[in-house]
């Protein structure tokens, strides 16, 4: 189930190729709005219920859900832009960078200590990004935006009392009024791409929510039935598939600079995976 979820997420570039040059803000707004019924359907299918009284009573978690939702929107914006503007490789790099960003944020804000593999991975990640900056003269903003925003999102989620699906639903519900207001403003202003498009394009905008959120149901079921170590190791199916699609199918440029940059980051992730697997499966000492 976990592998299926990551495969589905990894294949999403094929969907976004149907809407090249999409208006990112309008698609983001549609994705927020339609995330609510999609998540409610997922919860119905897996037999999960939401206790509104408990949710409304926890104001701290509600505020954190709003903050987490804002960081998710930033990550989504970078992701949608990359998917619809021929930069799938940048999205793949963002997903590979994300675990390293999470490690760094844990050290900076949660006073977590790094083992040698994690420390080496962070250094290698910095070298990988720095290599691109040195040769291209600019930061890979889309990749960093995705990785850092999603890293903050994951850190904030640690302090939310709701379960994962409930918090996702609350995040979408809190931001939906802003999304509706934005779409109405664009419609009234006469500058809306969505309302001026044909019904097929409108449907593709709307379905961007279930296409990317439906695997959440599979992922949630998987997490409850296997270890986080296993899930952590197979999560790289998603960016690996996106990387393959960008190079083999979409013809994006993968030059020597990007090869070295990815190589640094892949080496760091490999060290973390090997250390994680070793810590999980090594024989425990008897006392």
Short mmCIF file of C-alpha atoms in Angstrom, two decimals:
data_model
loop_
_atom_site.label_atom_id
_atom_site.label_comp_id
_atom_site.label_asym_id
_atom_site.label_seq_id
_atom_site.Cartn_x
_atom_site.Cartn_y
_atom_site.Cartn_z
CA UNK A 1 0.00 0.00 0.00
CA UNK A 2 2.82 2.40 0.84
CA UNK A 3 4.64 1.58 -2.39
CA UNK A 4 1.41 2.11 -4.35
CA UNK A 5 0.92 5.49 -2.73
CA UNK A 6 4.42 6.66 -3.65
CA UNK A 7 4.10 5.27 -7.18
CA UNK A 8 0.86 7.22 -7.70
CA UNK A 9 2.45 10.41 -6.36
CA UNK A 10 5.51 9.78 -8.53
CA UNK A 11 3.37 9.53 -11.66
CA UNK A 12 1.54 12.84 -11.08
CA UNK A 13 3.75 14.67 -13.63
CA UNK A 14 1.89 12.72 -16.33
CA UNK A 15 -1.34 14.33 -15.14
CA UNK A 16 0.02 17.86 -14.96
CA UNK A 17 1.37 17.57 -18.51
CA UNK A 18 -2.28 17.87 -19.57
CA UNK A 19 -2.38 21.47 -18.30
CA UNK A 20 0.88 23.09 -19.47
CA UNK A 21 1.37 26.69 -18.40
CA UNK A 22 -1.48 26.48 -15.89
CA UNK A 23 -2.33 29.46 -13.70
CA UNK A 24 -0.63 28.25 -10.52
CA UNK A 25 -2.62 30.37 -8.05
CA UNK A 26 -5.98 29.33 -9.51
CA UNK A 27 -5.00 25.66 -9.60
CA UNK A 28 -3.78 25.94 -6.01
CA UNK A 29 -7.11 27.49 -5.01
CA UNK A 30 -9.05 24.73 -6.76
CA UNK A 31 -6.87 22.11 -5.14
CA UNK A 32 -7.57 23.55 -1.69
CA UNK A 33 -11.32 23.74 -2.23
CA UNK A 34 -11.70 20.24 -3.64
CA UNK A 35 -9.38 18.74 -1.05
CA UNK A 36 -12.20 18.99 1.51
CA UNK A 37 -14.70 16.62 -0.23
CA UNK A 38 -11.83 14.36 -1.34
CA UNK A 39 -10.55 13.93 2.22
CA UNK A 40 -14.06 13.45 3.57
CA UNK A 41 -14.55 10.66 1.02
CA UNK A 42 -11.23 9.02 1.98
CA UNK A 43 -12.20 9.15 5.67
CA UNK A 44 -15.59 7.62 4.85
CA UNK A 45 -13.98 4.78 2.89
CA UNK A 46 -11.51 3.86 5.65
CA UNK A 47 -14.11 4.30 8.39
CA UNK A 48 -12.55 7.32 10.07
CA UNK A 49 -14.76 9.94 11.76
CA UNK A 50 -14.02 13.50 12.82
CA UNK A 51 -15.09 14.76 16.24
CA UNK A 52 -15.88 18.43 15.59
CA UNK A 53 -16.23 19.29 19.29
CA UNK A 54 -12.74 17.97 20.06
CA UNK A 55 -11.30 19.75 17.04
CA UNK A 56 -12.89 23.11 17.84
CA UNK A 57 -11.91 22.87 21.50
CA UNK A 58 -8.19 22.54 20.69
CA UNK A 59 -7.39 26.12 19.63
CA UNK A 60 -3.64 25.55 19.71
CA UNK A 61 -3.88 22.71 17.20
CA UNK A 62 -6.24 24.77 15.04
CA UNK A 63 -3.73 27.60 14.89
CA UNK A 64 -0.94 25.17 14.11
CA UNK A 65 -3.07 23.62 11.36
CA UNK A 66 -3.47 27.06 9.80
CA UNK A 67 0.29 27.66 9.97
CA UNK A 68 1.02 24.20 8.58
CA UNK A 69 -1.48 24.79 5.79
CA UNK A 70 0.29 28.00 4.77
CA UNK A 71 3.63 26.16 4.50
CA UNK A 72 1.91 23.39 2.56
CA UNK A 73 0.51 25.99 0.15
CA UNK A 74 4.02 27.29 -0.47
CA UNK A 75 5.24 23.76 -1.16
CA UNK A 76 2.22 23.09 -3.39
CA UNK A 77 2.80 26.32 -5.31
CA UNK A 78 6.39 25.32 -6.11
CA UNK A 79 5.27 21.80 -6.99
CA UNK A 80 2.44 22.89 -9.30
CA UNK A 81 4.65 25.48 -11.02
CA UNK A 82 7.35 22.87 -11.59
CA UNK A 83 4.86 20.31 -12.91
CA UNK A 84 3.14 22.67 -15.34
CA UNK A 85 6.16 24.66 -16.52
CA UNK A 86 8.57 21.94 -17.61
CA UNK A 87 10.61 21.72 -14.41
CA UNK A 88 9.81 18.22 -13.15
CA UNK A 89 13.52 17.70 -12.46
CA UNK A 90 13.40 20.63 -10.00
CA UNK A 91 10.46 18.99 -8.22
CA UNK A 92 12.37 15.71 -8.01
CA UNK A 93 15.35 17.53 -6.50
CA UNK A 94 13.00 19.22 -4.00
CA UNK A 95 11.73 15.86 -2.76
CA UNK A 96 15.29 14.54 -2.44
CA UNK A 97 16.32 17.68 -0.53
CA UNK A 98 13.34 17.53 1.84
CA UNK A 99 14.70 14.85 4.25
CA UNK A 100 17.95 16.82 4.58
CA UNK A 101 15.97 20.00 5.29
CA UNK A 102 13.98 18.15 7.96
CA UNK A 103 17.21 17.00 9.61
CA UNK A 104 18.60 20.55 9.60
CA UNK A 105 15.37 22.01 11.02
CA UNK A 106 15.40 19.41 13.80
CA UNK A 107 18.86 20.61 14.82
CA UNK A 108 18.05 24.32 14.55
CA UNK A 109 14.63 24.38 16.22
CA UNK A 110 14.22 21.13 18.16
CA UNK A 111 17.75 20.79 19.59
CA UNK A 112 18.10 17.36 18.03
CA UNK A 113 21.56 15.81 17.76
CA UNK A 114 22.92 14.43 14.51
CA UNK A 115 24.67 11.11 14.14
CA UNK A 116 27.65 10.95 11.80
CA UNK A 117 25.61 9.83 8.79
CA UNK A 118 23.10 12.66 9.21
CA UNK A 119 25.82 15.25 9.66
CA UNK A 120 27.59 14.01 6.54
CA UNK A 121 24.28 14.03 4.64
CA UNK A 122 23.58 17.66 5.55
CA UNK A 123 27.09 18.70 4.47
CA UNK A 124 26.71 16.79 1.19
CA UNK A 125 23.30 18.39 0.61
CA UNK A 126 24.80 21.86 1.09
CA UNK A 127 27.61 20.96 -1.31
CA UNK A 128 25.07 19.72 -3.87
CA UNK A 129 23.07 22.96 -3.78
CA UNK A 130 26.24 25.04 -3.65
CA UNK A 131 27.56 23.29 -6.76
CA UNK A 132 24.53 24.47 -8.75
CA UNK A 133 24.82 28.00 -7.36
CA UNK A 134 28.53 28.11 -8.28
CA UNK A 135 27.91 27.04 -11.88
CA UNK A 136 24.50 28.57 -12.62
CA UNK A 137 24.88 31.72 -10.52
CA UNK A 138 21.50 31.29 -8.82
CA UNK A 139 19.83 29.17 -6.19
CA UNK A 140 17.47 26.34 -7.26
CA UNK A 141 14.55 28.27 -5.76
CA UNK A 142 11.78 25.82 -6.70
CA UNK A 143 13.62 22.83 -5.24
CA UNK A 144 14.60 24.67 -2.06
CA UNK A 145 11.11 26.14 -1.72
CA UNK A 146 9.54 22.68 -1.86
CA UNK A 147 12.09 21.07 0.45
CA UNK A 148 12.22 23.80 3.11
CA UNK A 149 8.45 24.52 3.14
CA UNK A 150 7.61 20.83 3.46
CA UNK A 151 10.27 20.49 6.15
CA UNK A 152 8.60 23.23 8.22
CA UNK A 153 5.24 21.60 7.49
CA UNK A 154 6.44 18.27 8.91
CA UNK A 155 7.97 19.96 11.96
CA UNK A 156 4.74 21.83 12.79
CA UNK A 157 2.71 18.63 12.36
CA UNK A 158 4.64 17.11 15.29
CA UNK A 159 2.79 19.47 17.63
CA UNK A 160 -0.75 19.01 16.25
CA UNK A 161 -2.91 16.78 18.43
CA UNK A 162 -5.15 15.58 15.57
CA UNK A 163 -4.44 12.46 13.52
CA UNK A 164 -2.93 12.93 10.05
CA UNK A 165 -6.15 12.82 8.01
CA UNK A 166 -8.05 15.06 10.42
CA UNK A 167 -5.27 17.63 10.41
CA UNK A 168 -5.16 17.58 6.59
CA UNK A 169 -8.90 18.16 6.48
CA UNK A 170 -8.74 20.98 9.04
CA UNK A 171 -5.89 22.64 7.11
CA UNK A 172 -7.92 22.57 3.89
CA UNK A 173 -11.11 23.80 5.61
CA UNK A 174 -9.31 26.73 7.25
CA UNK A 175 -7.82 27.89 3.94
CA UNK A 176 -10.84 27.20 1.72
CA UNK A 177 -12.53 30.58 2.45
CA UNK A 178 -9.38 32.37 1.23
CA UNK A 179 -9.30 30.18 -1.88
CA UNK A 180 -12.97 30.88 -2.62
CA UNK A 181 -12.45 34.61 -2.09
CA UNK A 182 -9.49 34.60 -4.49
CA UNK A 183 -11.43 32.76 -7.21
CA UNK A 184 -14.41 35.10 -6.85
CA UNK A 185 -12.10 38.13 -7.10
CA UNK A 186 -10.49 36.74 -10.27
CA UNK A 187 -13.94 36.02 -11.73
CA UNK A 188 -15.24 39.50 -10.91
CA UNK A 189 -12.05 41.05 -12.25
CA UNK A 190 -12.45 39.19 -15.52
CA UNK A 191 -8.91 37.80 -15.34
CA UNK A 192 -9.74 34.21 -14.37
CA UNK A 193 -8.08 31.56 -16.51
CA UNK A 194 -10.23 28.84 -14.93
CA UNK A 195 -13.62 30.42 -15.71
CA UNK A 196 -12.52 31.39 -19.22
CA UNK A 197 -11.29 27.88 -20.08
CA UNK A 198 -13.27 25.04 -21.61
CA UNK A 199 -14.91 22.39 -19.45
CA UNK A 200 -12.09 19.88 -19.99
CA UNK A 201 -9.46 22.26 -18.58
CA UNK A 202 -11.76 23.19 -15.70
CA UNK A 203 -12.20 19.51 -14.86
CA UNK A 204 -8.42 18.99 -14.88
CA UNK A 205 -8.00 21.89 -12.45
CA UNK A 206 -10.64 20.43 -10.12
CA UNK A 207 -9.29 16.87 -10.27
CA UNK A 208 -5.81 18.02 -9.24
CA UNK A 209 -6.98 17.59 -5.63
CA UNK A 210 -8.09 13.93 -5.70
CA UNK A 211 -5.23 12.97 -8.05
CA UNK A 212 -2.65 14.03 -5.46
CA UNK A 213 -4.62 13.35 -2.28
CA UNK A 214 -6.08 9.93 -3.05
CA UNK A 215 -2.75 8.21 -2.31
CA UNK A 216 -3.00 9.75 1.17
CA UNK A 217 -5.57 7.10 2.02
CA UNK A 218 -3.23 4.29 0.97
CA UNK A 219 -0.32 5.92 2.78
CA UNK A 220 -2.31 6.32 6.02
CA UNK A 221 -3.39 2.67 5.94
CA UNK A 222 0.19 1.58 5.28
CA UNK A 223 1.70 3.59 8.14
CA UNK A 224 -0.62 1.83 10.58
CA UNK A 225 0.54 -1.61 9.36
CA UNK A 226 4.31 -1.30 8.90
CA UNK A 227 7.30 0.45 10.45
CA UNK A 228 8.25 4.05 9.73
CA UNK A 229 11.70 2.79 8.73
CA UNK A 230 10.22 0.80 5.85
CA UNK A 231 8.04 3.74 4.80
CA UNK A 232 11.03 6.09 5.06
CA UNK A 233 13.14 3.91 2.79
CA UNK A 234 10.53 3.46 0.05
CA UNK A 235 9.48 7.13 0.01
CA UNK A 236 12.23 7.74 -2.54
CA UNK A 237 10.12 5.89 -5.14
CA UNK A 238 8.26 9.17 -5.71
CA UNK A 239 11.15 11.52 -6.62
CA UNK A 240 12.93 8.68 -8.43
CA UNK A 241 9.95 8.19 -10.74
CA UNK A 242 9.70 11.94 -11.30
CA UNK A 243 13.41 12.06 -12.07
CA UNK A 244 13.01 9.24 -14.62
CA UNK A 245 10.00 10.89 -16.27
CA UNK A 246 11.79 14.25 -16.50
CA UNK A 247 14.84 12.74 -18.21
CA UNK A 248 13.41 9.87 -20.27
CA UNK A 249 9.97 11.16 -21.26
CA UNK A 250 9.90 14.95 -20.97
CA UNK A 251 13.40 15.54 -22.33
CA UNK A 252 14.52 17.92 -19.58
CA UNK A 253 18.21 18.79 -19.54
CA UNK A 254 20.34 16.79 -17.10
CA UNK A 255 23.83 18.19 -17.58
CA UNK A 256 27.05 17.45 -15.72
CA UNK A 257 26.36 20.20 -13.17
CA UNK A 258 23.04 18.65 -12.15
CA UNK A 259 24.61 15.18 -12.20
CA UNK A 260 27.23 16.24 -9.64
CA UNK A 261 24.62 18.10 -7.55
CA UNK A 262 22.23 15.13 -7.48
CA UNK A 263 25.21 12.85 -6.77
CA UNK A 264 26.10 14.75 -3.60
CA UNK A 265 22.49 14.65 -2.36
CA UNK A 266 21.93 10.99 -3.29
CA UNK A 267 25.10 10.00 -1.44
CA UNK A 268 23.89 11.84 1.68
CA UNK A 269 20.49 10.16 1.52
CA UNK A 270 22.11 6.76 1.02
CA UNK A 271 24.18 7.28 4.18
CA UNK A 272 21.04 8.20 6.15
CA UNK A 273 19.13 5.18 4.82
CA UNK A 274 21.96 2.78 5.65
CA UNK A 275 22.33 4.24 9.15
CA UNK A 276 18.56 4.08 9.71
CA UNK A 277 18.39 0.46 8.55
CA UNK A 278 21.39 -0.46 10.72
CA UNK A 279 19.90 1.19 13.83
CA UNK A 280 16.56 -0.53 13.26
CA UNK A 281 17.76 -4.05 12.57
CA UNK A 282 20.97 -4.36 14.62
CA UNK A 283 20.77 -6.87 17.49
CA UNK A 284 19.89 -5.25 20.80
CA UNK A 285 22.33 -5.66 23.67
CA UNK A 286 21.12 -7.79 26.55
CA UNK A 287 21.48 -6.22 30.00
#
